[in-house]
Each structure stands twice: as C-alpha cells, then as structure tokens.
Tab-separated table of C-alpha atoms (C1' of nucleotides) in Angstrom:
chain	number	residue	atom	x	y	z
A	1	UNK	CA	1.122	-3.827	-0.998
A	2	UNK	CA	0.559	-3.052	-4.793
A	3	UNK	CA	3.051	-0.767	-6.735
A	4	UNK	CA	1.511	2.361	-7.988
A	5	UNK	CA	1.002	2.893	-11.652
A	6	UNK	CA	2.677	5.536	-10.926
A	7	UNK	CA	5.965	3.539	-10.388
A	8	UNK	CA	4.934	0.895	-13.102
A	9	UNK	CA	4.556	3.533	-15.632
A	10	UNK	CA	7.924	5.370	-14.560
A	11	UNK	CA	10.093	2.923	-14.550
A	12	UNK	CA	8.621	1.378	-18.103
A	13	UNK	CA	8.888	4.798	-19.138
A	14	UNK	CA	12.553	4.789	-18.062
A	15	UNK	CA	13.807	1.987	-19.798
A	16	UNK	CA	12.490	3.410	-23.078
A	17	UNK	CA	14.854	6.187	-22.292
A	18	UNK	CA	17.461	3.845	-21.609
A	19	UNK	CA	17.364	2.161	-24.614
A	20	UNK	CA	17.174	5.295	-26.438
A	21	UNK	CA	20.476	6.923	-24.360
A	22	UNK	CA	22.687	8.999	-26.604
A	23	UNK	CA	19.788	9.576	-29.329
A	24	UNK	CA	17.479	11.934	-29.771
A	25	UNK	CA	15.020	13.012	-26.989
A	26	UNK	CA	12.322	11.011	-26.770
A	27	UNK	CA	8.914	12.836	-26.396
A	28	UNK	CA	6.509	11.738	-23.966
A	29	UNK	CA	4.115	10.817	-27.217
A	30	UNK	CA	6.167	7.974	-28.506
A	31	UNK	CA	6.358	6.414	-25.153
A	32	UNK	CA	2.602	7.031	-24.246
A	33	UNK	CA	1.863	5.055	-27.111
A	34	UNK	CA	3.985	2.273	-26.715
A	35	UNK	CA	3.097	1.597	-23.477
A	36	UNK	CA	-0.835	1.999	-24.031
A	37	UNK	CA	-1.045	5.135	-21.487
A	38	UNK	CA	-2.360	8.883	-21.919
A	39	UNK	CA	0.343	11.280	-22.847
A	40	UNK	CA	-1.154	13.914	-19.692
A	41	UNK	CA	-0.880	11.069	-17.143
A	42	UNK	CA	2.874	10.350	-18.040
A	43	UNK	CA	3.597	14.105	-17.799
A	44	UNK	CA	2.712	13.745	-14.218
A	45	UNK	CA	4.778	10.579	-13.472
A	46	UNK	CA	7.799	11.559	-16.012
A	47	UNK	CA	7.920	14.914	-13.870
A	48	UNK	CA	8.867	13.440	-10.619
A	49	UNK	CA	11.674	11.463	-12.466
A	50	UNK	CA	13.011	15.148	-13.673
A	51	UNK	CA	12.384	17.044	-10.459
A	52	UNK	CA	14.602	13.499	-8.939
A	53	UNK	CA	17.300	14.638	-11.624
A	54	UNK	CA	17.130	11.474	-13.389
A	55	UNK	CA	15.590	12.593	-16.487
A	56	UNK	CA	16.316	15.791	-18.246
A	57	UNK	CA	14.618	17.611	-20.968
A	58	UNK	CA	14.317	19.455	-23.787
A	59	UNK	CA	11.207	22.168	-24.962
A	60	UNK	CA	10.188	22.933	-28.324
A	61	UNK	CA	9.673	21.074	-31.131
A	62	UNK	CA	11.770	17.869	-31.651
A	63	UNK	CA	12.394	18.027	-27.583
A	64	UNK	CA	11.599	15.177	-25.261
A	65	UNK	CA	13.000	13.699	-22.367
A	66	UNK	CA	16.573	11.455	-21.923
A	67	UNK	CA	18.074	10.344	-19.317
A	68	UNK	CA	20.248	12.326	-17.021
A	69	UNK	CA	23.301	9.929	-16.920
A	70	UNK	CA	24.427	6.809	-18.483
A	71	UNK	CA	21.743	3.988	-17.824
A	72	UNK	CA	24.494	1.750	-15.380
A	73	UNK	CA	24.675	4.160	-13.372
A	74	UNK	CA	20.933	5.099	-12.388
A	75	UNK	CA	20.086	2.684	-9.392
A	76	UNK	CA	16.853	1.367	-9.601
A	77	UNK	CA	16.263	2.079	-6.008
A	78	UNK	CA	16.755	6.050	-6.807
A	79	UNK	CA	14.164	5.529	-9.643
A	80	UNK	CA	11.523	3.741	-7.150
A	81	UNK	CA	11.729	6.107	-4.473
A	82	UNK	CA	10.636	9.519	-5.622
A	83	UNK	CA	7.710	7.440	-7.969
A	84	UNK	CA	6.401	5.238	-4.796
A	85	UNK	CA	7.874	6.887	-1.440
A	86	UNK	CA	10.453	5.562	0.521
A	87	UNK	CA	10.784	2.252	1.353
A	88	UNK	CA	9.343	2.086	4.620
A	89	UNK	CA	6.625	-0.862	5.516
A	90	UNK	CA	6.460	0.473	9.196
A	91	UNK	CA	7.799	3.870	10.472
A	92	UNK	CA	9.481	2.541	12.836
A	93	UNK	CA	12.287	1.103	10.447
A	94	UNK	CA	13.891	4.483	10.407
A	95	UNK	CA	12.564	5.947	13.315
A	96	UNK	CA	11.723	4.373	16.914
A	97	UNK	CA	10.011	7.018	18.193
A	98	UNK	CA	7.526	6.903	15.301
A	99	UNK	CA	5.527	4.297	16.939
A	100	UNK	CA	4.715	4.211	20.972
A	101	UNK	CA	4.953	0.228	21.396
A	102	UNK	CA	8.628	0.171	19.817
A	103	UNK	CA	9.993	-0.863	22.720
A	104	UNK	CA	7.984	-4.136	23.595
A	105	UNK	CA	6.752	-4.786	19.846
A	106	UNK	CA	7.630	-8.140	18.962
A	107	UNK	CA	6.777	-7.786	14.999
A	108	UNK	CA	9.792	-4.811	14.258
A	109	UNK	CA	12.376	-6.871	13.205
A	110	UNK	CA	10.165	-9.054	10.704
A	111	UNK	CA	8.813	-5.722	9.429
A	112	UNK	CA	12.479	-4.399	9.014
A	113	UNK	CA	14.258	-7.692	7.917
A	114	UNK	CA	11.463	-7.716	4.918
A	115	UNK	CA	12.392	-4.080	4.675
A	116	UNK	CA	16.373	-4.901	3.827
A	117	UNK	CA	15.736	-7.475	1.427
A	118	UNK	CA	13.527	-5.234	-0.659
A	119	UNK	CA	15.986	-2.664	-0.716
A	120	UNK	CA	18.703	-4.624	-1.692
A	121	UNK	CA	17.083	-5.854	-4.710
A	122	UNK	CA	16.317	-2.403	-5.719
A	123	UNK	CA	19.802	-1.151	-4.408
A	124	UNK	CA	21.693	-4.527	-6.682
A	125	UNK	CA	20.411	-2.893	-10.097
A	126	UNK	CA	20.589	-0.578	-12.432
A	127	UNK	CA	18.719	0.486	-15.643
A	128	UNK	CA	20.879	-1.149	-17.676
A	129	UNK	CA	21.226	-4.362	-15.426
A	130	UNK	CA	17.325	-4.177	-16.278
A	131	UNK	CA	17.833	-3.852	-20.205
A	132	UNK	CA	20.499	-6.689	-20.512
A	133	UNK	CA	18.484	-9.053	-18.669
A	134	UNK	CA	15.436	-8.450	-21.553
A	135	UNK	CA	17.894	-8.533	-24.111
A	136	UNK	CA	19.217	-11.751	-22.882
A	137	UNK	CA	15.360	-12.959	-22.871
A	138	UNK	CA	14.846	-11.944	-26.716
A	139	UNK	CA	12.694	-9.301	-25.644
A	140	UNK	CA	13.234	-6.308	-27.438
A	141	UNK	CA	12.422	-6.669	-31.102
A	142	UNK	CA	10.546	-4.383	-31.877
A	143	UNK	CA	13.693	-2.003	-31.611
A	144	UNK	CA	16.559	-1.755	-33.021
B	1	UNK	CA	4.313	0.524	0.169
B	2	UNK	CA	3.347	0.885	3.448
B	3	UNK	CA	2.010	-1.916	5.406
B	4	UNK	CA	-1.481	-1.113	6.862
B	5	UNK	CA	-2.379	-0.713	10.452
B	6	UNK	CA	-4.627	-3.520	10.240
B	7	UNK	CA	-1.888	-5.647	9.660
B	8	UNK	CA	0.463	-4.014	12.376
B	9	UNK	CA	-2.288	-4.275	14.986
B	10	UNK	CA	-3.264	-7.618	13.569
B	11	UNK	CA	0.860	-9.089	14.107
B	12	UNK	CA	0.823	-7.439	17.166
B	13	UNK	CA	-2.247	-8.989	18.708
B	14	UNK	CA	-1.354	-12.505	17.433
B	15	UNK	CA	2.077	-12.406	19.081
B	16	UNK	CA	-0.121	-11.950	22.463
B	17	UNK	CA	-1.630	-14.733	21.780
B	18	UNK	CA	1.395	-16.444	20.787
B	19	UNK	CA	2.504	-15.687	24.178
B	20	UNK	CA	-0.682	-16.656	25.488
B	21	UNK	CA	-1.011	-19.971	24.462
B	22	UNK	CA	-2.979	-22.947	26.268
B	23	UNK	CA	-3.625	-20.573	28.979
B	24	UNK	CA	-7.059	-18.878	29.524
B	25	UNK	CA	-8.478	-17.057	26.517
B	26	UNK	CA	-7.049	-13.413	26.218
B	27	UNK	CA	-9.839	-10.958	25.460
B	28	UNK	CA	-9.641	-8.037	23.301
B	29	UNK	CA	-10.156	-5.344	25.724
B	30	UNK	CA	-6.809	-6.649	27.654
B	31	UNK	CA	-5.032	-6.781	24.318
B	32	UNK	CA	-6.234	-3.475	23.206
B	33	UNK	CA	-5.594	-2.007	26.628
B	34	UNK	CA	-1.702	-3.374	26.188
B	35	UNK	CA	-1.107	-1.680	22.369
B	36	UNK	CA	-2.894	0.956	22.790
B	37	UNK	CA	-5.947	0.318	20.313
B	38	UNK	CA	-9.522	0.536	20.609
B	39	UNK	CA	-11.255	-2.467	21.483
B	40	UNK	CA	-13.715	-1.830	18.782
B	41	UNK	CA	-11.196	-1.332	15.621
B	42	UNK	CA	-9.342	-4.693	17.006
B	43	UNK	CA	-12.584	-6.338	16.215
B	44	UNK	CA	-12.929	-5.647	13.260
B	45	UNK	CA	-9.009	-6.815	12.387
B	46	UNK	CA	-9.383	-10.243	14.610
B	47	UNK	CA	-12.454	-10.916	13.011
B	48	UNK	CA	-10.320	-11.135	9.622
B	49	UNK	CA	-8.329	-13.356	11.379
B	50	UNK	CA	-10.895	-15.746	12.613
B	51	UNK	CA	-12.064	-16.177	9.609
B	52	UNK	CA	-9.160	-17.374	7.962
B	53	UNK	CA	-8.843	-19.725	10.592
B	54	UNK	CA	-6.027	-18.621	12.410
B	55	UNK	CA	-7.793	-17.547	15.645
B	56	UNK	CA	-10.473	-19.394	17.639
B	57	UNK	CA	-13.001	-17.517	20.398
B	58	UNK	CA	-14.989	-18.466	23.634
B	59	UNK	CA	-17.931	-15.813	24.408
B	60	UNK	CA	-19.553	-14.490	26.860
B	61	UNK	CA	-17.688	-14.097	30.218
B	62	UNK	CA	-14.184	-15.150	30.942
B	63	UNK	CA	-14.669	-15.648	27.157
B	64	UNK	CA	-11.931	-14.143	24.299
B	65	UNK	CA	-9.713	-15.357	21.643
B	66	UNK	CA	-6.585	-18.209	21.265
B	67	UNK	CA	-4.428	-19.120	18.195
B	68	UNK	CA	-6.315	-22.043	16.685
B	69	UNK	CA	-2.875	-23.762	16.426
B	70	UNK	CA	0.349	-24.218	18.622
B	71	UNK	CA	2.373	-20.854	17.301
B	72	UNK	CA	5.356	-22.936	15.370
B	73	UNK	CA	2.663	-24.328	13.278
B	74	UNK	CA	1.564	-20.864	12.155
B	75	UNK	CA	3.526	-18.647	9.546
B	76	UNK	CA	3.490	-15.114	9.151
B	77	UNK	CA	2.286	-15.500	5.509
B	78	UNK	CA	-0.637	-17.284	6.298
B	79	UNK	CA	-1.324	-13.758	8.944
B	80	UNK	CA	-0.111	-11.585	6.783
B	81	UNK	CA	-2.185	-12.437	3.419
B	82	UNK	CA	-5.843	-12.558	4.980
B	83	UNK	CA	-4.630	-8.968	6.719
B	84	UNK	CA	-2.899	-7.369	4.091
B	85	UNK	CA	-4.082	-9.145	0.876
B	86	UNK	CA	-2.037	-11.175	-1.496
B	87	UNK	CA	1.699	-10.111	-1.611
B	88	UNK	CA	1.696	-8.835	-5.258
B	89	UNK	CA	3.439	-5.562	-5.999
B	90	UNK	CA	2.127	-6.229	-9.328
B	91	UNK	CA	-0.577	-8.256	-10.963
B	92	UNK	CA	1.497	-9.938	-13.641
B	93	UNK	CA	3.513	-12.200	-10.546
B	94	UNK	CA	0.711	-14.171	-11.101
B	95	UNK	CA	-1.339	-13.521	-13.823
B	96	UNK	CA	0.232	-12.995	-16.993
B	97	UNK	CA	-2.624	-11.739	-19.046
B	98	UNK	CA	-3.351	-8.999	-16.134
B	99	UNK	CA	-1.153	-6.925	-18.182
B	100	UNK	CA	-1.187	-6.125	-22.100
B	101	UNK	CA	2.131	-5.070	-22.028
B	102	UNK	CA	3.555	-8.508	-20.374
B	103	UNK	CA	5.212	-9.585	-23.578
B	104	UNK	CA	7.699	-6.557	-24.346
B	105	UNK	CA	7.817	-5.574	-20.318
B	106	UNK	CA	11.573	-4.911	-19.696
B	107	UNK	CA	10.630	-4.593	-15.071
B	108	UNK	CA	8.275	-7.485	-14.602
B	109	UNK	CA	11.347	-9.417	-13.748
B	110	UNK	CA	12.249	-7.018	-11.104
B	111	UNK	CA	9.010	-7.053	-9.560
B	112	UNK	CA	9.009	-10.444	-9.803
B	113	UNK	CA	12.272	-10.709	-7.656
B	114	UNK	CA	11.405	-8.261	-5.698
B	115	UNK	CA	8.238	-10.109	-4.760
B	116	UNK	CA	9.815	-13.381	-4.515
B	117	UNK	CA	11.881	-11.978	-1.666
B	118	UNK	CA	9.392	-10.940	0.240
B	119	UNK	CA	7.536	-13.493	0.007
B	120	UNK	CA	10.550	-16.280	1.090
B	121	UNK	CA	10.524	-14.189	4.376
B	122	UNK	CA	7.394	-14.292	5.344
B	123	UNK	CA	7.339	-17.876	4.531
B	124	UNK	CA	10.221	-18.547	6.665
B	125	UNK	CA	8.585	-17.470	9.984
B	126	UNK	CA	6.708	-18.638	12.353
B	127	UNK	CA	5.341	-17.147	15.057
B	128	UNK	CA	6.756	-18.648	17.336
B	129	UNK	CA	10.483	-17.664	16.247
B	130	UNK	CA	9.294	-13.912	16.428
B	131	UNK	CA	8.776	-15.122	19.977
B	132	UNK	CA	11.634	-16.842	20.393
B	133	UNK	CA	13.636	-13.803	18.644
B	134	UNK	CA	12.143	-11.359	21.049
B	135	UNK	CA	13.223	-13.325	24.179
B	136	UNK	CA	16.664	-13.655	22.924
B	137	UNK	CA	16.817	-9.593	22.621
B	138	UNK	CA	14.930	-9.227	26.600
B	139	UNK	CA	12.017	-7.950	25.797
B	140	UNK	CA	8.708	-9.733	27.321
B	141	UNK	CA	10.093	-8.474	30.519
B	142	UNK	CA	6.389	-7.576	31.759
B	143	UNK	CA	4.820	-10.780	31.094
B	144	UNK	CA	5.377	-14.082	32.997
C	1	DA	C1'	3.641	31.612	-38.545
C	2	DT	C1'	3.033	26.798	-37.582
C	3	DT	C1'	3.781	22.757	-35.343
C	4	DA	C1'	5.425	19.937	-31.742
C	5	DT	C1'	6.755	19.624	-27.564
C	6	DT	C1'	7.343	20.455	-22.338
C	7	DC	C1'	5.441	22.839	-18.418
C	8	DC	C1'	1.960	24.501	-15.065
C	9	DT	C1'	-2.376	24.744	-12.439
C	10	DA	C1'	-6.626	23.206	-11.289
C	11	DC	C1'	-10.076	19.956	-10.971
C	12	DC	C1'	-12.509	15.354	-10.644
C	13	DT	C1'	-13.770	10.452	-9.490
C	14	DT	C1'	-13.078	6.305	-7.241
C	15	DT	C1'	-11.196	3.395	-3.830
C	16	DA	C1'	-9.104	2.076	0.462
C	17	DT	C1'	-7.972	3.047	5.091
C	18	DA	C1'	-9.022	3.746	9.636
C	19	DG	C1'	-11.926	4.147	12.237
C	20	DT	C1'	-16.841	4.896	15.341
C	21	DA	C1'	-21.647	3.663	17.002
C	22	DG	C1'	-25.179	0.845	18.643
C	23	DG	C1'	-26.879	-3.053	19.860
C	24	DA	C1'	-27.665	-8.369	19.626
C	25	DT	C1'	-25.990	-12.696	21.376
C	26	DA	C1'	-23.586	-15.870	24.367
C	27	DT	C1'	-21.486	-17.447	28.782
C	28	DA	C1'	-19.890	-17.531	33.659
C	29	DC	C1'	-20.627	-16.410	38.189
C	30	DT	C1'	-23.320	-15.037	42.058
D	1	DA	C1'	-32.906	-15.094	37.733
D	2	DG	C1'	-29.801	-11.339	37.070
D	3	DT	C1'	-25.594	-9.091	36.121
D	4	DA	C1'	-21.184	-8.496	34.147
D	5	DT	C1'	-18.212	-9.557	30.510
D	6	DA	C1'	-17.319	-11.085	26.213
D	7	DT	C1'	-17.827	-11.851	21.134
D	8	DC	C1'	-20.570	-10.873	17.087
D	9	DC	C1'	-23.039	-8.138	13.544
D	10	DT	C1'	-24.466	-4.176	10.704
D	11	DA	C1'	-24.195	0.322	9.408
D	12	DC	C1'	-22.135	4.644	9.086
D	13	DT	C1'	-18.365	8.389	8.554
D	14	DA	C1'	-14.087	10.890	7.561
D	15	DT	C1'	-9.784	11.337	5.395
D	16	DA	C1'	-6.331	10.515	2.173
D	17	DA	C1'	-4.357	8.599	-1.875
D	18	DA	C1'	-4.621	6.910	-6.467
D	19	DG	C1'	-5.446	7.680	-10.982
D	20	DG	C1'	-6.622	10.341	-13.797
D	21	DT	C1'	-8.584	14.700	-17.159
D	22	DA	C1'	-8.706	19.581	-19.004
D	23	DG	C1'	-7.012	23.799	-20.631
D	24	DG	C1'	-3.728	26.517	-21.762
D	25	DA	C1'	1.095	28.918	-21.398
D	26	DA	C1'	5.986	28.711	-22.673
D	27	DT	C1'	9.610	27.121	-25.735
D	28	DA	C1'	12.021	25.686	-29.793
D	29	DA	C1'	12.685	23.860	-34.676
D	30	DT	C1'	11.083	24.300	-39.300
DNA sequence: ATTATTCCTACCTTTATAGTAGGATATACT
DNA sequence: AGTATATCCTACTATAAAGGTAGGAATAAT
C-alpha cells in the first residue's frame, strides 16, 4: 500500500522538468542533488519515464533530460503507471477470470470502487495542475 | 499497489462471517474449503484479525470463529488496516518530518488526495452493506 | 583531447509476501 | 475415558520485489 520510491522519485523528478520546460536540458545531476538522491538510482527511474515517451533526451555534454510535451498536457496518471504498475488493487478489476471466486466474491466491488476513485485523481491532473497548486502555496522559491 | 492476499482472503472470510452471524461458529476448514485456501495460511490471516479485535473464537469441537460485533458496526477500515497496514501511499500523510524534502515537495499534495480518497471509502463501509450490496446483485444464491 | 552527460549491463542486499510443517491445547460428544 | 474436531503457537522456507551500487561504453560540446 506504499508508493515506490521509484514513483516518489519520478514524479519529483518530473516536476523539476516541468518547471524547467522550454530551457535547457536538465541533467540528471542537478536534480539528484536537489532532491537528496544518487545520480545512478535516478538513471534507473528517469529511464522508464523516457522508454513511456514522457521524457526525452539529449547525450553529450550540456545534454539532460526535458519533457516530451508541454507540462498540461502530461496526465499524472500516464506518469504513475509505467513508475508503479497499473492501477490494479485486485486482478479481478480488469479481468474476471483472474480470480476463481469472482463470481460469488462479495469484496469485488469495494476493491474496484476504491480502484475508480484512485484513478480519477490521477486521471483529473496534470503536471502543471501539480506546479500551480505549489506555486499558489509559495512553494517554489528557491527558483526562479 | 496491489492489495495483498492476506487482505483478499482476510475480506473474504469476514464477509462469511458476516453472513454467518449469531448462528453457530463457522470454522476455518469450512471457510477455507468455500474460497479455496488452505486452512493453515487462513490461520495465520484470522489470527491478525483476532487480534485486533474484530473476530472472536470457541475451540475445540463444534468450536470456530464469529465477528465480535453485529456486521453494521464493523467498517472495512478497521479490517483493512490490521490486514494491510496503515493506508499511507506515502509517509509524509502523516508525518511531516518522515521526509527531508517535505518543505519544497511539489506531489505530497497529490498523494495526500489521493490517500484521502481512499481512505473516505473504506470509511464509508460496513460490512454489512457489502452484504447488503451483494444481495441486491443475486449473489449468495448457495447459502440460506 | 577533455569533460560532461546519457546509456547499458550486471550485480547485490534487504524486506515482504505467501506460504508449509508439526504439534500443543481446548472442547464436545459418545 | 477416549476420540474427533477445532483453535493456537512456533519455526521454517521459497520467491519476488524494492532499492540500490559499480563499471564502463557511447555521445556531444568546448
């Protein structure tokens, strides 16, 4: 029931990038450090985002990862699911015959009613729903 | 992000005793026969559930478990959290200082939301209306 | 060339899950 | 008293996932 750090990492990771959209690439260094984490871990977590086409990057000196489209429109729900798997508390949510009781179980539709309303929230927001809302919380000052 | 099978079997197994209750005591080997579990890992998940007080036994012969109270006095968080551990995608829900990067963190209000959602569901239920829910759809067609 | 970066492969450690095994203890019924 | 049926208790095992680390190759700007 806990997020990976995995996902906690990525999707810190992503609103860096979003804050830096239409600059420079960042490098993976800059945002290791601000976020207190080893740049070889983040390599492994930023990759997923670019293999999920929602980073891109660039080699090289001066290189470093941006985002692959404007911040509004990169659901957070398309961040979350190639970091932490799919959305799925019980198998059966997507498919019956995962699970041999489906037909008598009398727990499904809590399990897929908690399922919906986890996926709206992550289906009702983007990236830069996320950075407005810090803005609008005087977060943020260390950038400018 | 997926829910455990402790916690399946452990709903599952609860609703039969929700189903079950003020008649005899239901024991485990019945229950396990019905969803399909061995007797001996559905010890080890009631036993979690006795202990937080939501089951009661009898031992010995004709002995086995009940719900310790009537099953609209019983929410599925109060199941759920001894199962499945705390709902807390991420430590800083509930403890700020968990995390050094709390102050500048532009997702904990997601998570937060996010767990806040889940959480008013599982508060909201009893199990007695995941009873009530199943007769409405027909199932419970082999008990009586 | 040198430096800074991504990219790739392999390995390691720790923790949690999902069990199984064997037997001790308690209770009802005959 | 004895037997059958339960819960209860302790210990063990196997597998997978999480959360990394290490070393170096490929690429690009200066």
């Amino acid at each position: 029931m806990r997020l990976s750090t995995r996902t906690r990492y990525g999707l810190r990771a992503l609103m860096e990038l979003a804050c830096n959209y239409e600059k420079k690439p960042l490098p993976l260094k800059t945002i290791a450090q601000r976020q207190g984490v080893s740049v070889k871990y983040l390599e492994r977590v930023i990759v997923i985002l670019k293999n999920a086409g929602i980073v891109k990057s660039s080699r090289g000196s001066l290189g470093g990862y941006m985002l692959a489209k404007p911040p509004d429109q990169i659901k957070i729900i398309d961040c979350f699911r190639p970091l932490e798997g799919p959305v799925v508390l019980v198998d059966c949510v997507y498919d019956e015959g995962s699970c041999s009781r489906f037909a008598d179980c009398m727990v499904k539709g809590l399990w897929k009613q908690v399922n919906d309303v986890i996926e709206d929230v992550l289906k009702s927001k983007t990236l830069q729903d996320l950075v407005e809302n810090t803005k609008r919380e005087g977060i943020l000052d260390y950038r400018i």
